[in-house]
Short mmCIF file of C-alpha atoms and ligand atoms in Angstrom, two decimals:
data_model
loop_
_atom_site.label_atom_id
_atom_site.label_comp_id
_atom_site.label_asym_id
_atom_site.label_seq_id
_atom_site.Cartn_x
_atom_site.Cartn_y
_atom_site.Cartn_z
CA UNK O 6 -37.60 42.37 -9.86
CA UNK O 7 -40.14 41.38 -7.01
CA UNK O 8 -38.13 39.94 -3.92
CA UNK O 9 -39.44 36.87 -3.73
CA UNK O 10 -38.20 36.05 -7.78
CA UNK O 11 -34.74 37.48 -6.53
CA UNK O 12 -35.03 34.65 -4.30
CA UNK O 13 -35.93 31.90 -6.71
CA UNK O 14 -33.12 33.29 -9.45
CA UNK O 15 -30.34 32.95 -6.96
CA UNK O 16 -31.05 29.68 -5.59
CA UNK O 17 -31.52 28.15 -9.23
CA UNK O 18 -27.58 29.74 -10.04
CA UNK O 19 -26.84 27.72 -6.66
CA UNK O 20 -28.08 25.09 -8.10
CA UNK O 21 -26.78 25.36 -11.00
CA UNK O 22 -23.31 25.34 -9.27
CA UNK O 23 -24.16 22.31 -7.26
CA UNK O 24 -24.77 20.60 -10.25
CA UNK O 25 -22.37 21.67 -12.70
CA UNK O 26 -19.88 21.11 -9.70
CA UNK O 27 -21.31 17.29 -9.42
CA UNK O 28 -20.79 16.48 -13.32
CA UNK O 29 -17.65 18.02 -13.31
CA UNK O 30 -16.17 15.26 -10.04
CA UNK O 31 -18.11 12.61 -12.03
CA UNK O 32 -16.86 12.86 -15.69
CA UNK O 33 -13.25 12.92 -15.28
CA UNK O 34 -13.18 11.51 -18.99
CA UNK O 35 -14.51 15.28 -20.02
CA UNK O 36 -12.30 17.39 -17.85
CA UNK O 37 -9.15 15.42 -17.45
CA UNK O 38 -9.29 16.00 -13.64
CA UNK O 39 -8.46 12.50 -11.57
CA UNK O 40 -10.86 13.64 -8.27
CA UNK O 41 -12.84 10.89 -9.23
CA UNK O 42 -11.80 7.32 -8.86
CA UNK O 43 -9.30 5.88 -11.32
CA UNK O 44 -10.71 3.30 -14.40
CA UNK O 45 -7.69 1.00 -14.00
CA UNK O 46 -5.93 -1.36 -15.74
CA UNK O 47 -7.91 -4.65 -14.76
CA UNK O 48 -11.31 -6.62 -15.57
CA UNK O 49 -11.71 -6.10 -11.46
CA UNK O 50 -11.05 -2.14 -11.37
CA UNK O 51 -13.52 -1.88 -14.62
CA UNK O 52 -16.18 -3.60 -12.94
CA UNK O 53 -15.79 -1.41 -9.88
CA UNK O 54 -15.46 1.56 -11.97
CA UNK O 55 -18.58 0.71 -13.78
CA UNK O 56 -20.78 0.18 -10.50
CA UNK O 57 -19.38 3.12 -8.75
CA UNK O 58 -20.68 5.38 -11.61
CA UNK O 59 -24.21 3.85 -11.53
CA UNK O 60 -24.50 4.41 -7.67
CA UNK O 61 -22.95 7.70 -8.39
CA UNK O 62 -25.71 8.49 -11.23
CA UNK O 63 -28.35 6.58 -9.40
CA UNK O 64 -27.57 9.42 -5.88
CA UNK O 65 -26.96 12.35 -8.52
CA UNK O 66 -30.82 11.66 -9.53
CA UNK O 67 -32.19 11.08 -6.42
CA UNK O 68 -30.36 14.07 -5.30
CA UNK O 69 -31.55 16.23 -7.69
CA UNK O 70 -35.33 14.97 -6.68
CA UNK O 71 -34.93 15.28 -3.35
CA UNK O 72 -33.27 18.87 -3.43
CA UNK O 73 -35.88 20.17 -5.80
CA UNK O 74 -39.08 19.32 -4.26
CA UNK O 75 -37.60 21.02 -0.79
CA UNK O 76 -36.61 24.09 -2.32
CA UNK O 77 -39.52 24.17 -3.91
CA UNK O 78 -41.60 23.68 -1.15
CA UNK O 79 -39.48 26.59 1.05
CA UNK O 80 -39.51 29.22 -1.67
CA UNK O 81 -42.72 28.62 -3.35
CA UNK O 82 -45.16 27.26 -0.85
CA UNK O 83 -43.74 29.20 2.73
CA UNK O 84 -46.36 30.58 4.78
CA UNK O 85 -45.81 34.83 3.74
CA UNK O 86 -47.24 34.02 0.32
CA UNK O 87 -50.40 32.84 2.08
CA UNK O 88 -50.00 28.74 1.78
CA UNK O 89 -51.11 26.75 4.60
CA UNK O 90 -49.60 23.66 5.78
CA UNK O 91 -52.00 20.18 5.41
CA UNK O 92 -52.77 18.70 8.38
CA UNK O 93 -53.31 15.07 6.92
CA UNK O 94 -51.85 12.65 9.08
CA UNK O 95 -51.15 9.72 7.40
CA UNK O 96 -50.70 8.33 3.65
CA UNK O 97 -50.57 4.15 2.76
CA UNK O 98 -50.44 5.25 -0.93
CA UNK O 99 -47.17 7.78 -0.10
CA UNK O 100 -46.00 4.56 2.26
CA UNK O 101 -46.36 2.28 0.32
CA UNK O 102 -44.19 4.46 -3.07
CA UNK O 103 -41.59 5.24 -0.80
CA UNK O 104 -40.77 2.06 0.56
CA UNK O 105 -41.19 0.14 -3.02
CA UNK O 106 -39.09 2.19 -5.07
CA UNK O 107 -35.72 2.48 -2.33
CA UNK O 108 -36.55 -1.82 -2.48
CA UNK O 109 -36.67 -1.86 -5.95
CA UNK O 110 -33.53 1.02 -6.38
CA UNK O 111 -31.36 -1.79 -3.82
CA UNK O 112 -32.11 -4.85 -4.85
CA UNK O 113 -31.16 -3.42 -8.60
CA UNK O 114 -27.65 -2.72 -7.12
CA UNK O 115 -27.64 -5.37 -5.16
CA UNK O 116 -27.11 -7.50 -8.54
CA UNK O 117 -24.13 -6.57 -9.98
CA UNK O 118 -22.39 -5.83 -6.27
CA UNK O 119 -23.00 -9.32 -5.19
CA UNK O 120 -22.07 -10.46 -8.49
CA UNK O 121 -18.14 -8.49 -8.46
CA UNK O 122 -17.47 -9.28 -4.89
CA UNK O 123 -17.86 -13.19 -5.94
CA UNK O 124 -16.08 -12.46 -8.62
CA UNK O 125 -13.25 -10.83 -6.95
CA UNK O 126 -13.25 -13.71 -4.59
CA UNK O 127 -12.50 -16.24 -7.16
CA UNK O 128 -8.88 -16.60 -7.52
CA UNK O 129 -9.30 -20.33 -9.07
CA UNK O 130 -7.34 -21.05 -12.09
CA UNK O 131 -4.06 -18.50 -11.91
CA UNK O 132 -1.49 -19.13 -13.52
CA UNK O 133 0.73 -17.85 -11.27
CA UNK O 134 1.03 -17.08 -7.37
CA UNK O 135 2.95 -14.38 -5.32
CA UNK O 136 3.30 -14.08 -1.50
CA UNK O 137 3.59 -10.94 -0.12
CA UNK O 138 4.08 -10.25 3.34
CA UNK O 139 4.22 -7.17 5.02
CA UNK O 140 6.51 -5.48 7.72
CA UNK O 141 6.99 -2.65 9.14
CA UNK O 142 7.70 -1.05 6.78
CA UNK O 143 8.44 -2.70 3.46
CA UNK O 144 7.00 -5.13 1.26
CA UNK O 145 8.66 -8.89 1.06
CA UNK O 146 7.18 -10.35 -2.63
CA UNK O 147 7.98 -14.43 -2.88
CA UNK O 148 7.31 -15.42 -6.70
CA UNK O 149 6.43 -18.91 -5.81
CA UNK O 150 6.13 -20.46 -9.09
CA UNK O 151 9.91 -18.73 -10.18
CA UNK O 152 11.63 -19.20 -7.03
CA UNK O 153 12.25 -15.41 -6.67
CA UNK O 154 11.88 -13.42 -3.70
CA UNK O 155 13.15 -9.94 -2.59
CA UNK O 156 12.17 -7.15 -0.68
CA UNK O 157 10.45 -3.95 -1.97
CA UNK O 158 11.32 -0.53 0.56
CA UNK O 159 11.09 2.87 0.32
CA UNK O 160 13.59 4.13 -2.29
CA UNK O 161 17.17 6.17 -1.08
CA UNK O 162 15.93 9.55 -3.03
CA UNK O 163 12.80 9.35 -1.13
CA UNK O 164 14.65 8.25 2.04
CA UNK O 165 17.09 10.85 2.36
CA UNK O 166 14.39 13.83 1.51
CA UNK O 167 11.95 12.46 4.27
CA UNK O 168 14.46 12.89 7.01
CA UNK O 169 14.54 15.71 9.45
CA UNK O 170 16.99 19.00 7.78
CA UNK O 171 18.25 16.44 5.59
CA UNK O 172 17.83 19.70 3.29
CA UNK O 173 16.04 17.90 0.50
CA UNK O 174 12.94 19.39 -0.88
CA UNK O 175 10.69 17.00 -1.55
CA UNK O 176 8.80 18.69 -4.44
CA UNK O 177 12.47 17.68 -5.88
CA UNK O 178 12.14 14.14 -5.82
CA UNK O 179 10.28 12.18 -8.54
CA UNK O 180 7.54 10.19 -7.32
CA UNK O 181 8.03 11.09 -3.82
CA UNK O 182 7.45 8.71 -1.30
CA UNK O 183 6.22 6.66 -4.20
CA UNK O 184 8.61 4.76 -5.46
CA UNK O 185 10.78 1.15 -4.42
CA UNK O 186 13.98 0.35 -4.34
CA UNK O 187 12.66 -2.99 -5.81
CA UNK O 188 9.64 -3.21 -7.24
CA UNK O 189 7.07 -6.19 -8.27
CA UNK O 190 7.03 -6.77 -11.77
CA UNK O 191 4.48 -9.16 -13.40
CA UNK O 192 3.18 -9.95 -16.93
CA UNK O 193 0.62 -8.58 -18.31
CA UNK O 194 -2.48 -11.04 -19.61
CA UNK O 195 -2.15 -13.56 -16.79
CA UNK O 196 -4.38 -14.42 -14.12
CA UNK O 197 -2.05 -13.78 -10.87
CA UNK O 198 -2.81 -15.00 -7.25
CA UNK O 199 -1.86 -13.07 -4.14
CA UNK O 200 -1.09 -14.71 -0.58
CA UNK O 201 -1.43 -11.67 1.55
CA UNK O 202 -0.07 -11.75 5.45
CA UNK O 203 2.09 -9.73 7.74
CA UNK O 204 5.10 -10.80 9.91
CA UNK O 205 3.91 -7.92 12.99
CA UNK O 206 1.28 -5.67 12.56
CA UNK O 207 -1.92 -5.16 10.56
CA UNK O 208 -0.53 -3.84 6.87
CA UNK O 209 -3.18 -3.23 3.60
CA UNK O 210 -1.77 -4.13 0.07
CA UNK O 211 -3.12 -1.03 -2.11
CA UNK O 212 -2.72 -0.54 -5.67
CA UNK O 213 -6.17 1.76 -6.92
CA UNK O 214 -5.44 0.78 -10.59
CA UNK O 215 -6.13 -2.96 -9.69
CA UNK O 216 -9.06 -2.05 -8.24
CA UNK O 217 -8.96 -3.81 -4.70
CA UNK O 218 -6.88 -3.22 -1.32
CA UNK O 219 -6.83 -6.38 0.92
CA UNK O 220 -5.42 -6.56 4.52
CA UNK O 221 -2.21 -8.53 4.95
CA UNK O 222 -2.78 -9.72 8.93
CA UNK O 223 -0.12 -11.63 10.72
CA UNK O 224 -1.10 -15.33 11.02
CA UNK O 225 -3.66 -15.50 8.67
CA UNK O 226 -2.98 -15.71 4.69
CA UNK O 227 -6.16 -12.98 2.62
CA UNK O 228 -6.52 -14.35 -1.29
CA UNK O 229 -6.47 -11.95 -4.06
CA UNK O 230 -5.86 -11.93 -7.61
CA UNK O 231 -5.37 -9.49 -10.54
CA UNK O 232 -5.34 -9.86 -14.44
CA UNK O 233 -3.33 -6.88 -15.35
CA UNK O 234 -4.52 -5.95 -19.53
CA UNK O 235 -2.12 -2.80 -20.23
CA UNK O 236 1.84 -2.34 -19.79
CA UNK O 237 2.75 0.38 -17.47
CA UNK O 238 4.18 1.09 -13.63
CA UNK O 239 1.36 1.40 -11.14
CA UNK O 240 2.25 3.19 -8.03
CA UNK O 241 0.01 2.15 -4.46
CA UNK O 242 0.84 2.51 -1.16
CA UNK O 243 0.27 0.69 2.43
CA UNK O 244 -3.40 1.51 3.62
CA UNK O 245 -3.57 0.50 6.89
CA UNK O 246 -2.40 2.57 10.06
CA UNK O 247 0.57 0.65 10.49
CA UNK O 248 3.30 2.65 12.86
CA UNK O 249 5.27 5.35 12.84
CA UNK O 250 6.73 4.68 9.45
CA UNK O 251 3.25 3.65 8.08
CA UNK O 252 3.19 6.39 5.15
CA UNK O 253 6.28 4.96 3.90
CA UNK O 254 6.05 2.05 2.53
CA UNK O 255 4.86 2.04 -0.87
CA UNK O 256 3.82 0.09 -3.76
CA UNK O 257 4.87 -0.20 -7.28
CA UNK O 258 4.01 -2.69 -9.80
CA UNK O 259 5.19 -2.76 -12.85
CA UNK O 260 3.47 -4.84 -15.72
CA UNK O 261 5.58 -6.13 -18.50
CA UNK O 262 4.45 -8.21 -21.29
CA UNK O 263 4.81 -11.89 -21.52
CA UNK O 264 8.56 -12.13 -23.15
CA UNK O 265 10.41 -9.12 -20.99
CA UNK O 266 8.26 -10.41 -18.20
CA UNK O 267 10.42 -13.52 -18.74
CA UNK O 268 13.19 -12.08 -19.45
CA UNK O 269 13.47 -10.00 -16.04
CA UNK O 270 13.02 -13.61 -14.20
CA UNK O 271 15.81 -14.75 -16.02
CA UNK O 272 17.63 -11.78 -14.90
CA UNK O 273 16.32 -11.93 -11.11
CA UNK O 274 17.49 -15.91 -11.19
CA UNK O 275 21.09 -15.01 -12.46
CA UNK O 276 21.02 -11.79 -10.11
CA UNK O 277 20.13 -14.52 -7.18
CA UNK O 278 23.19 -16.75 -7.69
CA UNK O 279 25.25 -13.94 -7.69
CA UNK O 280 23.75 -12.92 -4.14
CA UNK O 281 24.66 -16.89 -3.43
CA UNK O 282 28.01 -16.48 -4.32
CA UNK O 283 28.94 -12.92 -2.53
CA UNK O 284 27.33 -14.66 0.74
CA UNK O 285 29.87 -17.90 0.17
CA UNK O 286 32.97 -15.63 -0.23
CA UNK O 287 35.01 -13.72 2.79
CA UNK O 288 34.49 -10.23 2.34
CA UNK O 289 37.37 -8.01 3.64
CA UNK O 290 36.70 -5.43 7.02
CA UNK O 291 36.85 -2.59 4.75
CA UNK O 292 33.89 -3.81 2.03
CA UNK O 293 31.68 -4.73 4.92
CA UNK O 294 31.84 -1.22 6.65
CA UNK O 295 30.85 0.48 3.30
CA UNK O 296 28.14 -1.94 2.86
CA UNK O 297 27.00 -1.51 6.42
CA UNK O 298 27.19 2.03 5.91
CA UNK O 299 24.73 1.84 3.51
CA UNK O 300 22.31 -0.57 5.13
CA UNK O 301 22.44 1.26 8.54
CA UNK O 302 20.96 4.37 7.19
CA UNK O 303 18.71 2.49 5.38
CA UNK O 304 17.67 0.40 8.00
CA UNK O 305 18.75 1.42 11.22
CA UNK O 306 19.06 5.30 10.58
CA UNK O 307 15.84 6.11 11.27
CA UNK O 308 15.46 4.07 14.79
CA UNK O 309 18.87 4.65 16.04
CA UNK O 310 20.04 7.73 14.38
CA UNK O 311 22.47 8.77 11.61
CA UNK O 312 24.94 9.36 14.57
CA UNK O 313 24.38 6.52 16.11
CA UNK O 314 23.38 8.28 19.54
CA UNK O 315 19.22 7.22 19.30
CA UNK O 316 16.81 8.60 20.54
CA UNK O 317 16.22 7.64 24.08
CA UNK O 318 14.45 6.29 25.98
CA UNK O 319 12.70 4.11 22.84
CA UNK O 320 15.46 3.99 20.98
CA UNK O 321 18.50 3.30 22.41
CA UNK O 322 22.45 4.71 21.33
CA UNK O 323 24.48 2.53 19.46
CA UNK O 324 27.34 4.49 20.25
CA UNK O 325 29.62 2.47 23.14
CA UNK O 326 26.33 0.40 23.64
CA UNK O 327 26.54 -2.85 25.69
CA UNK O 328 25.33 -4.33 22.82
CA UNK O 329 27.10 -3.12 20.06
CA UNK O 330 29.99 -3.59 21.85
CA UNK O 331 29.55 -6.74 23.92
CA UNK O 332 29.82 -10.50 22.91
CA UNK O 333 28.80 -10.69 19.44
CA UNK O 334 26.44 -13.77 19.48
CA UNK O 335 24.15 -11.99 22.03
CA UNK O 336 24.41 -9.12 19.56
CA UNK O 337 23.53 -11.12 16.39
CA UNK O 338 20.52 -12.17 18.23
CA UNK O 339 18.96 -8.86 18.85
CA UNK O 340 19.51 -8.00 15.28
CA UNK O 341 18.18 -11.28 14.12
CA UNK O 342 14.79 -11.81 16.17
CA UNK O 343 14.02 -8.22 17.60
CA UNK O 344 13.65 -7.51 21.26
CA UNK O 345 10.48 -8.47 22.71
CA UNK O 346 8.82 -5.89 24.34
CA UNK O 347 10.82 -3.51 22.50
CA UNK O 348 10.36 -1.21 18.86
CA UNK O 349 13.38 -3.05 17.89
CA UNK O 350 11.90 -5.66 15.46
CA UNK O 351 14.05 -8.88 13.68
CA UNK O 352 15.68 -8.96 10.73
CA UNK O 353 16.28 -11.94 9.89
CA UNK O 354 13.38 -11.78 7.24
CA UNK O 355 13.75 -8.47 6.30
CA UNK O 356 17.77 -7.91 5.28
CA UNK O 357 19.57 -10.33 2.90
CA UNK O 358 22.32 -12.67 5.05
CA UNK O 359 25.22 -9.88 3.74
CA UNK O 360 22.95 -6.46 4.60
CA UNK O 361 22.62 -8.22 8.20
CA UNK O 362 26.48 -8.94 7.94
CA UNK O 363 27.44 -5.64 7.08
CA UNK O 364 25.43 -3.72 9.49
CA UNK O 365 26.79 -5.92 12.09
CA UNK O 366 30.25 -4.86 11.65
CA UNK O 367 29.84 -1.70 10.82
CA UNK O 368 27.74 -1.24 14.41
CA UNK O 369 30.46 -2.48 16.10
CA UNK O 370 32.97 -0.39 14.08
CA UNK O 371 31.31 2.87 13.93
CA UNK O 372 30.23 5.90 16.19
CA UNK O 373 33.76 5.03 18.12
CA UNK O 374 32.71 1.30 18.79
CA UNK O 375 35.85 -0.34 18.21
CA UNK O 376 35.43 -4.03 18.90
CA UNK O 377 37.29 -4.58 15.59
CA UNK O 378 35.30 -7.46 14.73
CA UNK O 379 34.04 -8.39 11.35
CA UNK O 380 30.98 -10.49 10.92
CA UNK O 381 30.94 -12.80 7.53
CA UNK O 382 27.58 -12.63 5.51
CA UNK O 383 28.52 -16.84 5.15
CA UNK O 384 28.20 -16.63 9.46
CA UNK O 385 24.67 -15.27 8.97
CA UNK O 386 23.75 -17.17 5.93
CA UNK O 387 24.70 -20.67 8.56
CA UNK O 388 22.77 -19.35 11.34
CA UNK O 389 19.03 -18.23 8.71
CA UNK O 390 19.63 -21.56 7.16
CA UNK O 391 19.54 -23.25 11.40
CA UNK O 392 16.57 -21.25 12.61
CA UNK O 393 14.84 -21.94 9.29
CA UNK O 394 15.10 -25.63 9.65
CA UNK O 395 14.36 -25.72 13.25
CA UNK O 396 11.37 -23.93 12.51
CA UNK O 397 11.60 -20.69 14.16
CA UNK O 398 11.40 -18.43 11.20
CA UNK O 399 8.19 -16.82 10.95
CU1 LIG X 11 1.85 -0.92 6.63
#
């Protein structure tokens, strides 16, 4: 075979590649693979589907075109077989083809883009609204129309594999660093409003099979809606750089239809005056610390230590601190509003009246603190409901 058709044969298998490569990443639907993005479970994530597979075709064939006529050129045309270059120096009918058709090619996509992001902006007519603000790092969902609200964090199996020699491989957990403790569930078939914002830093509310992401920024409230058409759990994450614990706060959704949907609010609203009644009653010393036990490795673990010792100088030992052993009101107010200045954020908002309660006493009973007090979740419940009404929640 004559060199120069060596030449041609190998860069038409390279192209070959290229291509076959490209059709593979771009018809998931033929090869089961999931590089691509996913279809989703919404009218919204359709739409987007849809116009990311025309751009997609639309570069594929200019690609092709453009890739072609320079190889073409190189192999074919190059100066050892004899070709000389044209010296013309200017074209208005070459100008004036490649500035209509790129016009023509955007203002084609322009169409349906404009036309889904006005779409995606109208959240008129839902039949139901959700708050969710973010901290760092977990997820606080307010069902505004039920009179629900909880908070969604990192679940324990994930937790406890994440940590430093905890020991746990975390090819062992199930949905690692994917999964809630408590996660948003929402019916199916219903035209659902979002109220995005954040209580500290910039957070991003990500779910790909609803087809959007929108930024949840403290002090301003970001619209967003979804109309979820199939059943199933659909598992998103935070996707904005938000701190140290930023890739661990995940999403999950899970859509139910219609009746279960109802029935689980029924369940949340009995589960809620249950929560009201453990804050009313005394809890004894020895309930609290295994409660607090719990909640501080959770919640405080991470910061402070599983010891108790921290990690200085950012974050300080709880172990004979001033503060977890000092007067208790000055203590209950770090806890409660943060430390300005500090990592140490409030919790007021984040922790349930008996999870600040119990992490309270056990702080002051653990790590050889032993202030022997005990710290009633109805105590906290008193002081959330004061703050609230003087307006100093967030
Ligand atoms: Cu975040």
């Amino acid at each position: 075979m004559k060199k120069e058709n060596t030449v041609i044969v190998a860069l038409a298998v390279l192209a070959a590649v290229i291509a076959a490569t490209w059709l593979l990443l771009a018809a998931p639907g033929l090869t089961g693979n999931e590089i691509n993005m996913p279809r989703g479970v919404t009218s919204q994530s359709e739409s987007h589907y849809d116009l990311h597979m025309i751009v997609l075709w639309i570069s594929v064939i200019i690609g092709i075109g453009v890739f072609t006529a320079m190889f073409t050129s190189i192999v074919l045309h190059r100066k050892s077989r004899g070709y000389k270059a044209a010296k013309f120096s200017h074209s208005t009918t070459a100008e004036i083809i490649w500035t209509v058709i790129p016009v023509i090619i955007l203002v084609s996509l322009a169409v349906p883009a404009t036309t889904a992001l006005v779409r995606m902006e109208d959240s008129s007519g839902a039949e139901m609204t959700v708050k969710i603000t973010a901290f760092q790092w977990r997820w606080k969902y307010e069902y505004l129309d039920q009179d629900i609200s909880f908070i969604s964090s990192l679940d324990a199996a994930s937790n406890a594999a994440r940590q430093l020699n905890s020991g746990i491989e975390p090819g062992s957990v199930e949905n690692y660093l994917l999964d809630v403790d408590h996660p948003l569930v929402l019916p199916v078939g219903k035209k659902i409003k979002f109220l995005l914002t954040a209580d500290d830093v910039i957070h991003s509310w990500w779910v790909p099979e609803l087809g959007w992401k929108r930024d949840a920024i403290p002090g301003f409230i970001n619209e967003a809606w979804t109309n979820i058409d199939k059943p199933g759990t659909y598992r998103g994450q935070c996707a904005e750089l938000c701190g140290r614990d930023h890739g661990f706060m995940p999403i999950v959704v899970i859509a139910l239809p219609e009746a279960e949907f109802e029935a689980w609010v029924q369940e949340q609203l009995a589960d809620s005056r249950d929560q009201q009644q453990q804050v009313e009653r005394l809890w004894t010393r020895q309930e609290l610390m295994q409660q607090g036990e719990t909640v501080y490795a959770t919640a405080c673990a991470t910061c402070h230590q599983p010891d108790g010792q921290g990690l200085t100088p950012a974050f300080p030992a709880l172990a004979g601190s001033k503060v977890a052993t000092g007067p208790l009101d000055a203590h209950i107010d770090v806890v409660m509003n943060g430390r300005a200045g500090t990592a140490m954020s409030g919790w007021r908002e984040k922790l349930s009246a008996t999870d600040i309660a119990a992490a309270l006493t056990y702080t002051r009973n653990a790590f050889g603190n032993e202030t022997g007090d005990v710290v009633q979740p109805v105590t906290i419940a008193e002081i959330k409901r004061q703050s609230t009404e003087q307006g100093t929640a967030p």
